[in-house]
PDB file of C-alpha atoms in Angstrom:
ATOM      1  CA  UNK J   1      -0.623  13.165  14.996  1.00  0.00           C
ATOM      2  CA  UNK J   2      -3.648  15.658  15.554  1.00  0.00           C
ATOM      3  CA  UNK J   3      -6.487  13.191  16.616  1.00  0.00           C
ATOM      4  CA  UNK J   4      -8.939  16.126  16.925  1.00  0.00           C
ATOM      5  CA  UNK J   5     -11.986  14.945  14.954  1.00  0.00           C
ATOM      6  CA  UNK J   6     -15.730  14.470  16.427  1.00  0.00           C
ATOM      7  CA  UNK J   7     -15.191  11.367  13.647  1.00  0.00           C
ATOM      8  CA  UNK J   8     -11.606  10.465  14.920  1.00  0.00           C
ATOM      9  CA  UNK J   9      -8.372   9.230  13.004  1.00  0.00           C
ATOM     10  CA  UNK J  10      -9.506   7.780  10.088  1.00  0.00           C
ATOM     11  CA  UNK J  11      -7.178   4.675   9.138  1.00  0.00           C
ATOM     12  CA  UNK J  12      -7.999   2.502   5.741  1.00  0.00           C
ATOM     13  CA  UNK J  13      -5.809  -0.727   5.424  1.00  0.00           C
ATOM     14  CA  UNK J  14      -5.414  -2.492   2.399  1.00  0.00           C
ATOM     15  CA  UNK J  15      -5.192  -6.332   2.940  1.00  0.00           C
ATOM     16  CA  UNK J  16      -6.342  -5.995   6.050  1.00  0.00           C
ATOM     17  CA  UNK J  17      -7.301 -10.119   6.720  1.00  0.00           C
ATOM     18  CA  UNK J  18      -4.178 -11.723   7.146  1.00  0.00           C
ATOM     19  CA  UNK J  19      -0.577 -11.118   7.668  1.00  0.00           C
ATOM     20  CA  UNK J  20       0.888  -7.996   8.098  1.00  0.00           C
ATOM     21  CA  UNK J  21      -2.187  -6.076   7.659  1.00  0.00           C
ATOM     22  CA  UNK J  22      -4.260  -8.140  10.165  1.00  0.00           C
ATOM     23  CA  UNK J  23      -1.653  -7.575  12.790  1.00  0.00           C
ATOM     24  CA  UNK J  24      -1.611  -3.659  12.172  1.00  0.00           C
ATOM     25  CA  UNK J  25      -5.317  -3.700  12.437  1.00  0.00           C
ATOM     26  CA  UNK J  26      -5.368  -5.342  15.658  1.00  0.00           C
ATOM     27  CA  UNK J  27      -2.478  -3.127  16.592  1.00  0.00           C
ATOM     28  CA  UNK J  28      -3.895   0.446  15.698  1.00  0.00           C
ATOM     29  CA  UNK J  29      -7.207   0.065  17.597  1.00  0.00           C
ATOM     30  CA  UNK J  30      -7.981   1.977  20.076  1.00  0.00           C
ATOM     31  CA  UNK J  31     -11.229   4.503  21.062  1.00  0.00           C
ATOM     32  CA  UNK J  32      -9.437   7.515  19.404  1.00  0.00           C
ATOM     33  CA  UNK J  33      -9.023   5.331  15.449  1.00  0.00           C
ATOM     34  CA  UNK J  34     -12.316   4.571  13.187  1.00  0.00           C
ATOM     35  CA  UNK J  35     -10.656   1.374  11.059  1.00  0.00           C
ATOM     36  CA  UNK J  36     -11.834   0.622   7.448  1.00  0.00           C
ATOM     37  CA  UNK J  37     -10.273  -2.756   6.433  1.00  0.00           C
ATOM     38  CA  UNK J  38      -9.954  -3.474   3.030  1.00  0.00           C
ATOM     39  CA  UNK J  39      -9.314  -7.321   1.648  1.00  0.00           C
ATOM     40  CA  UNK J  40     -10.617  -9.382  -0.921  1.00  0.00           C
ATOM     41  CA  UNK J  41     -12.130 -12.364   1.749  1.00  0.00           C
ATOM     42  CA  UNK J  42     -15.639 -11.041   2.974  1.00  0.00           C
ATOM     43  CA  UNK J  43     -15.551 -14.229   5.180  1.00  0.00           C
ATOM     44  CA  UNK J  44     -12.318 -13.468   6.506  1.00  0.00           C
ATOM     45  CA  UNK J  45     -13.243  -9.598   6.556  1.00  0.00           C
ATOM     46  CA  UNK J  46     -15.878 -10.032   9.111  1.00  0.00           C
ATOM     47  CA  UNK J  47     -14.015 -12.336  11.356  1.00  0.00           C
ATOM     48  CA  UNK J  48     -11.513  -9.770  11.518  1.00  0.00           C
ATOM     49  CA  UNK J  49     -13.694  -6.919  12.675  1.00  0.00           C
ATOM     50  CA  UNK J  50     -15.476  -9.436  14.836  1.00  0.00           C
ATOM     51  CA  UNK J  51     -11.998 -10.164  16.758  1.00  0.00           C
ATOM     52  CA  UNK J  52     -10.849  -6.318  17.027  1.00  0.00           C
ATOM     53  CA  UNK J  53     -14.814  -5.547  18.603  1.00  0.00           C
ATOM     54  CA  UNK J  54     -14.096  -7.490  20.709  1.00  0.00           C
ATOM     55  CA  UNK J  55     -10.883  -7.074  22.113  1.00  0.00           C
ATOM     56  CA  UNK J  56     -11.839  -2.970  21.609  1.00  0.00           C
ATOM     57  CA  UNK J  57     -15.176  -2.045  22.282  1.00  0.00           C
ATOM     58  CA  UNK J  58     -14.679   1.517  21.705  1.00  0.00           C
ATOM     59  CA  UNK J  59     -13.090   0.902  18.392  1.00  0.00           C
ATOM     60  CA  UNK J  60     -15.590   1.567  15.526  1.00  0.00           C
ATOM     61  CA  UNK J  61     -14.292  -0.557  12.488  1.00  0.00           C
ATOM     62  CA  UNK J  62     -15.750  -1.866   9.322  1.00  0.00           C
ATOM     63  CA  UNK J  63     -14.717  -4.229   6.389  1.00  0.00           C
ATOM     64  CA  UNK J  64     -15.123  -3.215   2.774  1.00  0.00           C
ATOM     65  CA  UNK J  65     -14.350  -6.053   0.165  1.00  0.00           C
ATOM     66  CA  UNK J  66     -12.403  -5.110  -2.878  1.00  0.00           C
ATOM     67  CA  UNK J  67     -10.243  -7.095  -5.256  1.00  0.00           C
ATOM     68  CA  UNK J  68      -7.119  -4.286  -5.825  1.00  0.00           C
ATOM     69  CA  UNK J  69      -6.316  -6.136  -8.717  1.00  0.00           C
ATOM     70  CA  UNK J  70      -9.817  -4.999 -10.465  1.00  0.00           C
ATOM     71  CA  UNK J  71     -10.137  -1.416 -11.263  1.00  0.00           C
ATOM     72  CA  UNK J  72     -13.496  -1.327 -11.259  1.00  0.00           C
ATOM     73  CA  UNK J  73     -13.785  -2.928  -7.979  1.00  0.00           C
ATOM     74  CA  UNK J  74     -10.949  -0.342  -6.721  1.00  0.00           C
ATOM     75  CA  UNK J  75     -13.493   2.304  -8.215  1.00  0.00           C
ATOM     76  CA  UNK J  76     -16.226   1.193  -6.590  1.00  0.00           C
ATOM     77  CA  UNK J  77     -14.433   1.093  -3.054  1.00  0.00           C
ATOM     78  CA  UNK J  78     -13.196   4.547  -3.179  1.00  0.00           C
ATOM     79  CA  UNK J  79     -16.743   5.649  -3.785  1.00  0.00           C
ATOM     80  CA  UNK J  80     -17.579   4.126  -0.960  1.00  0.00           C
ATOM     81  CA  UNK J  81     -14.976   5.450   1.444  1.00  0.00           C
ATOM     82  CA  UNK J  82     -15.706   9.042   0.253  1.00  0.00           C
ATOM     83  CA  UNK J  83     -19.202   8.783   0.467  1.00  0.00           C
ATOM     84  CA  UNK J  84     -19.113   7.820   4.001  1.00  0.00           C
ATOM     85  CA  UNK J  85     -15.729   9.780   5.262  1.00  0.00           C
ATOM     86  CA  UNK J  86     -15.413  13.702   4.854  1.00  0.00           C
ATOM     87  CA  UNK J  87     -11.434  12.723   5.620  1.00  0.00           C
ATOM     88  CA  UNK J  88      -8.942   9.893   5.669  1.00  0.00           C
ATOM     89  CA  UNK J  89      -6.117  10.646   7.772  1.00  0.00           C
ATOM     90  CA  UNK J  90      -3.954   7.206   7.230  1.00  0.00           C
ATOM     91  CA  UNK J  91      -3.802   4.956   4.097  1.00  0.00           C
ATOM     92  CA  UNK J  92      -1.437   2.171   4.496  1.00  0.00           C
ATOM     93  CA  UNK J  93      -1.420   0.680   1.092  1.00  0.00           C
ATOM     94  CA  UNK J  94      -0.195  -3.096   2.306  1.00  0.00           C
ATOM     95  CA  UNK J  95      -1.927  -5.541  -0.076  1.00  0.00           C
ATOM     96  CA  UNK J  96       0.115  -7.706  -1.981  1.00  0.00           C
ATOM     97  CA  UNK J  97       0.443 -10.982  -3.959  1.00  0.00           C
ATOM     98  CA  UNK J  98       2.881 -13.418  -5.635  1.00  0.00           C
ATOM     99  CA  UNK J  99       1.778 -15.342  -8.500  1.00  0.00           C
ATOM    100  CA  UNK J 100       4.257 -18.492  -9.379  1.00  0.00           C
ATOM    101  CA  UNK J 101       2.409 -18.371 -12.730  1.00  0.00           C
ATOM    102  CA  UNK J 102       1.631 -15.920 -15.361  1.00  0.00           C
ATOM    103  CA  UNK J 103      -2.296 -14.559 -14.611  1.00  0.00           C
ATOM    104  CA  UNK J 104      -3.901 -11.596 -15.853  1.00  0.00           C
ATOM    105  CA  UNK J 105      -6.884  -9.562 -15.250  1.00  0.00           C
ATOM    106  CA  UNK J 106     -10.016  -8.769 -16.786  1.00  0.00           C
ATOM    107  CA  UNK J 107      -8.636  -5.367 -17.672  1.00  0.00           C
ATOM    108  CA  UNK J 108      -6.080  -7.587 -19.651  1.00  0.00           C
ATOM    109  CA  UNK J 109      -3.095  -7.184 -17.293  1.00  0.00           C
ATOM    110  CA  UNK J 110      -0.692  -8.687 -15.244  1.00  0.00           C
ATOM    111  CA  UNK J 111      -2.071  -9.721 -11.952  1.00  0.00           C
ATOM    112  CA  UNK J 112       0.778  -9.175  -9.476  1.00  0.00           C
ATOM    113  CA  UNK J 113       1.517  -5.573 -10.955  1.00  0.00           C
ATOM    114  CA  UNK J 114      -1.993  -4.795 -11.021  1.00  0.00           C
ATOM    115  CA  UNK J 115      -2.750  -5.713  -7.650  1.00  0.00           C
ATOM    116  CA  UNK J 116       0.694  -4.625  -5.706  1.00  0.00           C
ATOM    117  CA  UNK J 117       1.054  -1.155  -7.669  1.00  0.00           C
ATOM    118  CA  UNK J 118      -1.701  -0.415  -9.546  1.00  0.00           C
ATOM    119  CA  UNK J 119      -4.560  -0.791  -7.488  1.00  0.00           C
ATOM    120  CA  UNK J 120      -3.032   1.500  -4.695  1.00  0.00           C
ATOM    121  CA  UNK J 121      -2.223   3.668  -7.350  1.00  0.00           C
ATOM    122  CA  UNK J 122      -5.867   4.231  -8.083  1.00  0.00           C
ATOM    123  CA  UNK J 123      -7.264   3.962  -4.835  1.00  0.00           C
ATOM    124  CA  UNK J 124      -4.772   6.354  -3.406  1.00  0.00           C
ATOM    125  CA  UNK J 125      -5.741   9.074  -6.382  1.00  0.00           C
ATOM    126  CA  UNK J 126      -9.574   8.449  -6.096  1.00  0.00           C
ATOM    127  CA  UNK J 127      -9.327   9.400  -2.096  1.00  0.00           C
ATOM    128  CA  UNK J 128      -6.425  11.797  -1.985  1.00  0.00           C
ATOM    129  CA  UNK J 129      -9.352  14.885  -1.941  1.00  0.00           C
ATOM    130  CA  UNK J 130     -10.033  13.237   1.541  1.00  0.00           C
ATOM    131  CA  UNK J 131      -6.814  13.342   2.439  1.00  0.00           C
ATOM    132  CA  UNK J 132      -6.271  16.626   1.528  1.00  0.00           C
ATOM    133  CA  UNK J 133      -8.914  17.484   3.928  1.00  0.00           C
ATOM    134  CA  UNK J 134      -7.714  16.116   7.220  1.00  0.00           C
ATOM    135  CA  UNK J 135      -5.119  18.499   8.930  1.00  0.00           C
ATOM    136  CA  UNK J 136      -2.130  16.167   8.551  1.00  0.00           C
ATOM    137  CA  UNK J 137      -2.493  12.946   6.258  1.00  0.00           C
ATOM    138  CA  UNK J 138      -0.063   9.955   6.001  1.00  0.00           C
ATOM    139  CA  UNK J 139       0.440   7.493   3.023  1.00  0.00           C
ATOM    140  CA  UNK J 140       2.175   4.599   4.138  1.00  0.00           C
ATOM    141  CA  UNK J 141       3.379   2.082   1.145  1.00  0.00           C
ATOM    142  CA  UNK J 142       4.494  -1.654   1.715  1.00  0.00           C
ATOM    143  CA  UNK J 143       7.226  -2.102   0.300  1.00  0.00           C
ATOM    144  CA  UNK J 144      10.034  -4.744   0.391  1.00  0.00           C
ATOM    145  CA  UNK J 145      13.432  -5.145  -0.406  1.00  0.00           C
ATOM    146  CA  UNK J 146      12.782  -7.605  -3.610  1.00  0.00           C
ATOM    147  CA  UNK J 147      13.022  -4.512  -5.198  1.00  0.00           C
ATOM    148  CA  UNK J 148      16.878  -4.164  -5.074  1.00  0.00           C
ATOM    149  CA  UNK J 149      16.611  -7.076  -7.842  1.00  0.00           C
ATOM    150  CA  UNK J 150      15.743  -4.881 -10.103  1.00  0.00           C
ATOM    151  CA  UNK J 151      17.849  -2.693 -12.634  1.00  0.00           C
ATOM    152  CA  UNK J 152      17.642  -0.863 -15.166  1.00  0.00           C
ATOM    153  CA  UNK J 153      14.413   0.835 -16.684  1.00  0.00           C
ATOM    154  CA  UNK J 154      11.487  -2.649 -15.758  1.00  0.00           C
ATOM    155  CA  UNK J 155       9.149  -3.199 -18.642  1.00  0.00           C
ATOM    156  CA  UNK J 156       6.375  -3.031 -16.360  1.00  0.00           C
ATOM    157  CA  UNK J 157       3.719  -5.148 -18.276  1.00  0.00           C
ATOM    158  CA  UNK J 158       4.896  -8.320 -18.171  1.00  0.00           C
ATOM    159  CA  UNK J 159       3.466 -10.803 -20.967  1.00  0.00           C
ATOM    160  CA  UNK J 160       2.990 -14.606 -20.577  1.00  0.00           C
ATOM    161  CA  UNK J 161       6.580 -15.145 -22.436  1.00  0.00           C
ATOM    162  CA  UNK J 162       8.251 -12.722 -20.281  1.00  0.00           C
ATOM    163  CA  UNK J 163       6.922 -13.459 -16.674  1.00  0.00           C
ATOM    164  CA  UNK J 164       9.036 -15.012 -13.962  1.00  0.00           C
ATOM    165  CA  UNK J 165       7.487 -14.499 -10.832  1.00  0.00           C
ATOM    166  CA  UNK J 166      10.742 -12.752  -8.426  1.00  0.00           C
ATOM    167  CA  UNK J 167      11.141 -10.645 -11.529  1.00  0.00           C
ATOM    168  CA  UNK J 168       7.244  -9.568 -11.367  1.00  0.00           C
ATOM    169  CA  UNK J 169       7.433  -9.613  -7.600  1.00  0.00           C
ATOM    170  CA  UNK J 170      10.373  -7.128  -7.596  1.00  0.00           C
ATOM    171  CA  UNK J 171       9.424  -4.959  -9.914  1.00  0.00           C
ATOM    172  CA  UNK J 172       5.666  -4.634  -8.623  1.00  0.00           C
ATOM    173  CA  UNK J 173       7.898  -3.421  -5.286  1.00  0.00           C
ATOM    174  CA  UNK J 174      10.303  -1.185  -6.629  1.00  0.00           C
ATOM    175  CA  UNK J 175       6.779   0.410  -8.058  1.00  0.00           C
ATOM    176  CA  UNK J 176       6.029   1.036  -5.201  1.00  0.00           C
ATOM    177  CA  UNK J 177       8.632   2.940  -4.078  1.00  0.00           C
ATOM    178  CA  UNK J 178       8.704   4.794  -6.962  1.00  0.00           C
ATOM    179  CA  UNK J 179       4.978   5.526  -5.907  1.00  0.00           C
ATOM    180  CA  UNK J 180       5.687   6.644  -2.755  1.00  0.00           C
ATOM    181  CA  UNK J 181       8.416   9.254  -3.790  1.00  0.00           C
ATOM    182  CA  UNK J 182       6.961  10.792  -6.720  1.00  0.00           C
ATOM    183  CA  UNK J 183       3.483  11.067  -4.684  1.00  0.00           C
ATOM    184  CA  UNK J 184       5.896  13.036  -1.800  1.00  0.00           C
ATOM    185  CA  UNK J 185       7.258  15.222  -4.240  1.00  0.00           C
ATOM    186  CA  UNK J 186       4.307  16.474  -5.691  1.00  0.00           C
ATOM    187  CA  UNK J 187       2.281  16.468  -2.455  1.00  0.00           C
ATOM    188  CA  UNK J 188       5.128  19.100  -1.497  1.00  0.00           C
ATOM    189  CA  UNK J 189       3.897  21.363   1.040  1.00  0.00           C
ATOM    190  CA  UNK J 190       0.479  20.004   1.535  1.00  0.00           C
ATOM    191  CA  UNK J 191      -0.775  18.375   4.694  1.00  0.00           C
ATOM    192  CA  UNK J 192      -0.421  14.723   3.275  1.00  0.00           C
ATOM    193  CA  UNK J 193       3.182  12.833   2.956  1.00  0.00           C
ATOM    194  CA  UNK J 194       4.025   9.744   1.198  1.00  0.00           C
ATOM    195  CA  UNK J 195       6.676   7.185   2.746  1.00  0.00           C
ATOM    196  CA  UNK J 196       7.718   3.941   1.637  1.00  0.00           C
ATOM    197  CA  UNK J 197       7.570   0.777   4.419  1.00  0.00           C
ATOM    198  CA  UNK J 198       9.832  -2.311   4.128  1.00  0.00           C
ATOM    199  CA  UNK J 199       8.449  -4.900   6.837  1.00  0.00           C
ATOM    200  CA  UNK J 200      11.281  -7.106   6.290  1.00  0.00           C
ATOM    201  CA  UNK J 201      11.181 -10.536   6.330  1.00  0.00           C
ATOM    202  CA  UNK J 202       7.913 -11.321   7.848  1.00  0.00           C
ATOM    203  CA  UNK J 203       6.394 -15.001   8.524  1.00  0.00           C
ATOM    204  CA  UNK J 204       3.231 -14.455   6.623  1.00  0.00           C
ATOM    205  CA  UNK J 205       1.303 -16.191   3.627  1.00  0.00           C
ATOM    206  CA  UNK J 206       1.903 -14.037   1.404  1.00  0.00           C
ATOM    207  CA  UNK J 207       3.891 -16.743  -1.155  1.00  0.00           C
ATOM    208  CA  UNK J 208       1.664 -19.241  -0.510  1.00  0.00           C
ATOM    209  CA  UNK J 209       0.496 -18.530  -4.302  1.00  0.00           C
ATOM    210  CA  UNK J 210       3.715 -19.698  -5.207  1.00  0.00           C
ATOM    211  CA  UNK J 211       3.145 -22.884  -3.836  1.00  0.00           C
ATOM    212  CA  UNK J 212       4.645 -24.641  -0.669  1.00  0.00           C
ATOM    213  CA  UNK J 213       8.307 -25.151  -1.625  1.00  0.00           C
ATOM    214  CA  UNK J 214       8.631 -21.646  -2.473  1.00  0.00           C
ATOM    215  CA  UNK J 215       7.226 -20.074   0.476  1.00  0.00           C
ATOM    216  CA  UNK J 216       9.347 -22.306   3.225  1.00  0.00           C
ATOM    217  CA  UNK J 217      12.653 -21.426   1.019  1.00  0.00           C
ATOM    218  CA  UNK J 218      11.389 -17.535   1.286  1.00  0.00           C
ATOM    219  CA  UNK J 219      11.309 -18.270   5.418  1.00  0.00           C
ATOM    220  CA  UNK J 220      14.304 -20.077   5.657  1.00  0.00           C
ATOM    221  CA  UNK J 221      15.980 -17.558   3.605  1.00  0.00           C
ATOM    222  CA  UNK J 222      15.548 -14.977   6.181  1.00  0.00           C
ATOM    223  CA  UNK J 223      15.370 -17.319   8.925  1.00  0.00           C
ATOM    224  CA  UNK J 224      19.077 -18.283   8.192  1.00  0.00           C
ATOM    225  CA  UNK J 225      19.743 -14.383   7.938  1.00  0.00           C
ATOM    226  CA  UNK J 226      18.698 -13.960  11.250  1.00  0.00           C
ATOM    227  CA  UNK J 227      16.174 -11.283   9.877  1.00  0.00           C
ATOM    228  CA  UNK J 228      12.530 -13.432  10.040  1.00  0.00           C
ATOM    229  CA  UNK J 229      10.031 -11.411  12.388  1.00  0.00           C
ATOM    230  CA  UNK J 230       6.561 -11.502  12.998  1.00  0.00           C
ATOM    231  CA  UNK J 231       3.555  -9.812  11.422  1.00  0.00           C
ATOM    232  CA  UNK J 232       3.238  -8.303  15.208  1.00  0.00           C
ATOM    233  CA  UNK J 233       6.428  -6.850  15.219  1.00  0.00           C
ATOM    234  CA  UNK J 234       6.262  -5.214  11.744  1.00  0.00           C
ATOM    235  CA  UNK J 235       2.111  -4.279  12.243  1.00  0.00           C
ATOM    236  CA  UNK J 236       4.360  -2.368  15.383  1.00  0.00           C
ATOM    237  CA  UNK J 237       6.921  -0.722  13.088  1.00  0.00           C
ATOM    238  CA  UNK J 238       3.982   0.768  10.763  1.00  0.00           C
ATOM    239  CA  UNK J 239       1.793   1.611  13.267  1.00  0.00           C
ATOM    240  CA  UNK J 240       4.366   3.837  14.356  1.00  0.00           C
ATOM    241  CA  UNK J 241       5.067   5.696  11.019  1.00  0.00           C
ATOM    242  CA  UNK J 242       1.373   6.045  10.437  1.00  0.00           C
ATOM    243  CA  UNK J 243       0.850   8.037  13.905  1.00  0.00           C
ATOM    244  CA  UNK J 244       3.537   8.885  15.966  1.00  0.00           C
ATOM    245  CA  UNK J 245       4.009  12.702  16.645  1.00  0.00           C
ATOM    246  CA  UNK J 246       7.677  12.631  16.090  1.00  0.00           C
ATOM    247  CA  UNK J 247       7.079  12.076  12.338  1.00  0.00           C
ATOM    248  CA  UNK J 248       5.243  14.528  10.952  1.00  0.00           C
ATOM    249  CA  UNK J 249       5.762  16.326   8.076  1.00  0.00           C
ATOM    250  CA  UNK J 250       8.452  13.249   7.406  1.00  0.00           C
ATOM    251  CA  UNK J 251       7.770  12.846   4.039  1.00  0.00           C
ATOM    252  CA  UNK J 252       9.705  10.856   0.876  1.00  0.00           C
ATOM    253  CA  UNK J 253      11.415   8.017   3.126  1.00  0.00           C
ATOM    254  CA  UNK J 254      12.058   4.271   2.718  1.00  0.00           C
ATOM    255  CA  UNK J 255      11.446   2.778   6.245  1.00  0.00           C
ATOM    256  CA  UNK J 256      12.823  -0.217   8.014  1.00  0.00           C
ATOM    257  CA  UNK J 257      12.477  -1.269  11.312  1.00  0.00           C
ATOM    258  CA  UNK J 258      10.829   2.322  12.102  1.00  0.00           C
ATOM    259  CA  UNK J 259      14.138   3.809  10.684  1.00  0.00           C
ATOM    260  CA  UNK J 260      14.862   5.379   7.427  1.00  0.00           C
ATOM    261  CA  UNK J 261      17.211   3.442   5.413  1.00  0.00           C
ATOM    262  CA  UNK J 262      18.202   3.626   2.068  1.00  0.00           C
ATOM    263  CA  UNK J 263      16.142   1.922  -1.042  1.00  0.00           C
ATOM    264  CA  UNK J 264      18.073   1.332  -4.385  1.00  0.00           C
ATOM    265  CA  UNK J 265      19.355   3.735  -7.086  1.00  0.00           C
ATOM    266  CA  UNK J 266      16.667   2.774  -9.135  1.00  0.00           C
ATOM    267  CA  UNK J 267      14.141   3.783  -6.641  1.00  0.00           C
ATOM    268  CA  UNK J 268      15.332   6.831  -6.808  1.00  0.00           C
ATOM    269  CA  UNK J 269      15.685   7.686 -10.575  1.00  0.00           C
ATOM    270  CA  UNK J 270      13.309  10.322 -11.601  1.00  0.00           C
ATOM    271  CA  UNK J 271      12.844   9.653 -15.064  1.00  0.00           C
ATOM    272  CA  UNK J 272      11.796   5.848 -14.373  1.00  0.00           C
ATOM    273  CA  UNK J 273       9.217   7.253 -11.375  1.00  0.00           C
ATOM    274  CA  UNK J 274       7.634   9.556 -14.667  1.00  0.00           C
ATOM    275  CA  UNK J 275       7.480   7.067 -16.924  1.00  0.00           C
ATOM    276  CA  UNK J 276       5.663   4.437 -14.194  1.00  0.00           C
ATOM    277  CA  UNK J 277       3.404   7.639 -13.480  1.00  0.00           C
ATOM    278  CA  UNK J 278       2.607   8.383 -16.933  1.00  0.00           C
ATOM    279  CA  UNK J 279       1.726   4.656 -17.567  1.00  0.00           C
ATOM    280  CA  UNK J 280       0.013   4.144 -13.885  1.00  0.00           C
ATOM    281  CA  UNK J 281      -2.576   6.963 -15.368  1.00  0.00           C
ATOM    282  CA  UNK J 282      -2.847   5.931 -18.940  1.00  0.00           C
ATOM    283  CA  UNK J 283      -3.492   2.074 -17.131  1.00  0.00           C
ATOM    284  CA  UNK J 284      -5.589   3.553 -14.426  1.00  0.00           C
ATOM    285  CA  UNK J 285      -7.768   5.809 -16.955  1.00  0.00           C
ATOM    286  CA  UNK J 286      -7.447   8.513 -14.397  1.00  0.00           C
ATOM    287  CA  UNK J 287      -8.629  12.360 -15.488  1.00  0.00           C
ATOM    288  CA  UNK J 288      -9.766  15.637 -14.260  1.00  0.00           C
ATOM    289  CA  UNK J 289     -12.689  14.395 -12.661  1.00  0.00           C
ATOM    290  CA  UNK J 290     -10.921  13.004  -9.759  1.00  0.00           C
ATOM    291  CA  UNK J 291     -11.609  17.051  -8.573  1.00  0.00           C
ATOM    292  CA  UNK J 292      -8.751  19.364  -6.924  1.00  0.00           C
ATOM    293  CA  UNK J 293      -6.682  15.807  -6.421  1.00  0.00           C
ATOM    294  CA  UNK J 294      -5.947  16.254  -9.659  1.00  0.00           C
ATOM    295  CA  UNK J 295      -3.170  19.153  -9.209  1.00  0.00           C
ATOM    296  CA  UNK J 296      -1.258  16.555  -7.857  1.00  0.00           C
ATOM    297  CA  UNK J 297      -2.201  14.105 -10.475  1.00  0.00           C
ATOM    298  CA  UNK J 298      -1.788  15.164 -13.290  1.00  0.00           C
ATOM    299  CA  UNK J 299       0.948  14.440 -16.035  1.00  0.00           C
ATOM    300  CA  UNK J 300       4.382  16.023 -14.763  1.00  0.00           C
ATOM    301  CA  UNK J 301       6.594  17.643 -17.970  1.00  0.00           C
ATOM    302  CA  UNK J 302       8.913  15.839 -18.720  1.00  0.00           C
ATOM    303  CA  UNK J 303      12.786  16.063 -17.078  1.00  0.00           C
TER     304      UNK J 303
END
C-alpha cells in the first residue's frame, strides 16, 4: 500500500480498547502508521495509547471516544477526524456488541443494530471525502459468520416483542456484509475498496453483555470446533487486508483467515443490500451535505 505521505498511513479503528481491535492496534504500529482509536471507554482509551507509545515510540496515535451506537456522537467524531486529517487511508469498522436483552437508543432504536451497522454506516459516509483523497483507501468491515443464521429479507428494526438476541446479533452481521458489498460496488473504480472481515471465532469479551453462561457456551462452541483463536492472530489476519501490497484494488470480498471465502446467499442479494441502504440513510438522516461523498451515497434506483 503507497505509504507516501509527509502525514503517513492514516488508520482509524473502531473499538479499538479491547479484543480484536486492541490487538490490531498493537499490531499495525509502526513509524510509517498515524493510529486514531476509536472506543467508547476514555479510561480504557488512554491506557491503550499509553501501551502502544510505549512499545512504539515512533508511532503517533491518539484516542477519540465515541459511542457508535449514538448518531450524534458518531457525528461529532467524524468532525473531528476530518478536521484534523486531510486523508484516511484505512477504516476498519470492528466495533461490536451483543445485548442478551432488548435496549434501545436515544434515537429510539435498537442498540445492537445501531451500534454494529449503523454507526459504521454513518461514520464511514461522513469520512469517505477523506478517503477519497488518499491515493488508495481500504474499508475493512468485521464481520462474522452469525450471519449465515439469517434468511430471508431481516426486518431490521427489531422491537421489544420481536428481539432475541442471536437473531439481532446475526442480522446486525449480515448488515454488514451487505455494507461492505454495496459500498464496493458503488465505490467502483475509485481509489477506495470495501471488503468484508470474518475473524472467526475469537476469545474476546465481546458476549460478555450476554452474561457469563452465554459467553463460555460461545467459546466452547468453537473451542470444540477446533476453530477458537486469539485476538492476536485475527488483529494479524486484518492487519494484512488493510495493508499488504498484494491486495490492492481487491475490492467486494468476504475474508477469512486472510483468504476470501464465501458469505451467504443472502449476503449477496441485491435487492435486500438496497433496501438496508435506503433505510441505513433514511435512519442515518444522511443528505447532500456530506459533499462529493455523496455520488456514492446517494439513493441507488431501484433493480
Amino acid at each position: 500500500m503507497d505509504h507516501a505521505s509527509s502525514e503517513g498511513t492514516v488508520v482509524v479503528i473502531t473499538g479499538a480498547t479491547s479484543g480484536i481491535g486492541r490487538a490490531t492496534a498493537f499490531r499495525m504500529a509502526s513509524p510509517e502508521v498515524r493510529l486514531v482509536l476509536v472506543g467508547r471507554n476514555e479510561q480504557k482509551g488512554i491506557e491503550v495509547v499509553s501501551r502502544i507509545r510505549s512499545s512504539s515510540p515512533q508511532c503517533i496515535c491518539k484516542f477519540l471516544r465515541a459511542d457508535l451506537s449514538s448518531l450524534t456522537e458518531v457525528r461529532e467524531l467524524a468532525a473531528r477526524i476530518n478536521e484534523h486529517h486531510d486523508r484516511v487511508n484505512v477504516l476498519i469498522n470492528n466495533a461490536g456488541a451483543r445485548f442478551n436483552h432488548f435496549e434501545q437508543t436515544a434515537n429510539g432504536l435498537e442498540r445492537t443494530f445501531a451500534t454494529n451497522h449503523l454507526g459504521h454506516f454513518l461514520l464511514t459516509a461522513l469520512i469517505l471525502d477523506r478517503m477519497l483523497n488518499a491515493p488508495a483507501a481500504r474499508i475493512l468491515t468485521v464481520g462474522s459468520g452469525a450471519h449465515f443464521g439469517v434468511n430471508g429479507t431481516p426486518s431490521w428494526v427489531l422491537q421489544r416483542a420481536d428481539y432475541e438476541r442471536r437473531l439481532a446479533y446475526g442480522m446486525s452481521k449480515l448488515a454488514n456484509i451487505l455494507f461492505a458489498y454495496e459500498l464496493a460496488r458503488r465505490l467502483s473504480g475509485t481509489s477506495v475498496t470495501s471488503n468484508a472481515v470474518d475473524p472467526g471465532g475469537v476469545a474476546t469479551n465481546l458476549g460478555r453483555n450476554n452474561g457469563w453462561t452465554a459467553w463460555l457456551r460461545h467459546l466452547a462452541y468453537y473451542a470444540a470446533k477446533r476453530e477458537l483463536i486469539t485476538a492476536r492472530q485475527a488483529a494479524s489476519h486484518i492487519a494484512y487486508l488493510a495493508l499488504a501490497d498484494d491486495l490492492t484494488g481487491v475490492t467486494g470480498q468476504y475474508f477469512r483467515d486472510g483468504k476470501v471465502v464465501a458469505s451467504s446467499p443472502a449476503s449477496r442479494d441485491r435487492i435486500i443490500a438496497q433496501g438496508l441502504w435506503s433505510l441505513s440513510l433514511k435512519l442515518t438522516g444522511l443528505e447532500a451535505s456530506v459533499g462529493r461523498a455523496w455520488k456514492y451515497l446517494q439513493p441507488a434506483d431501484p433493480l
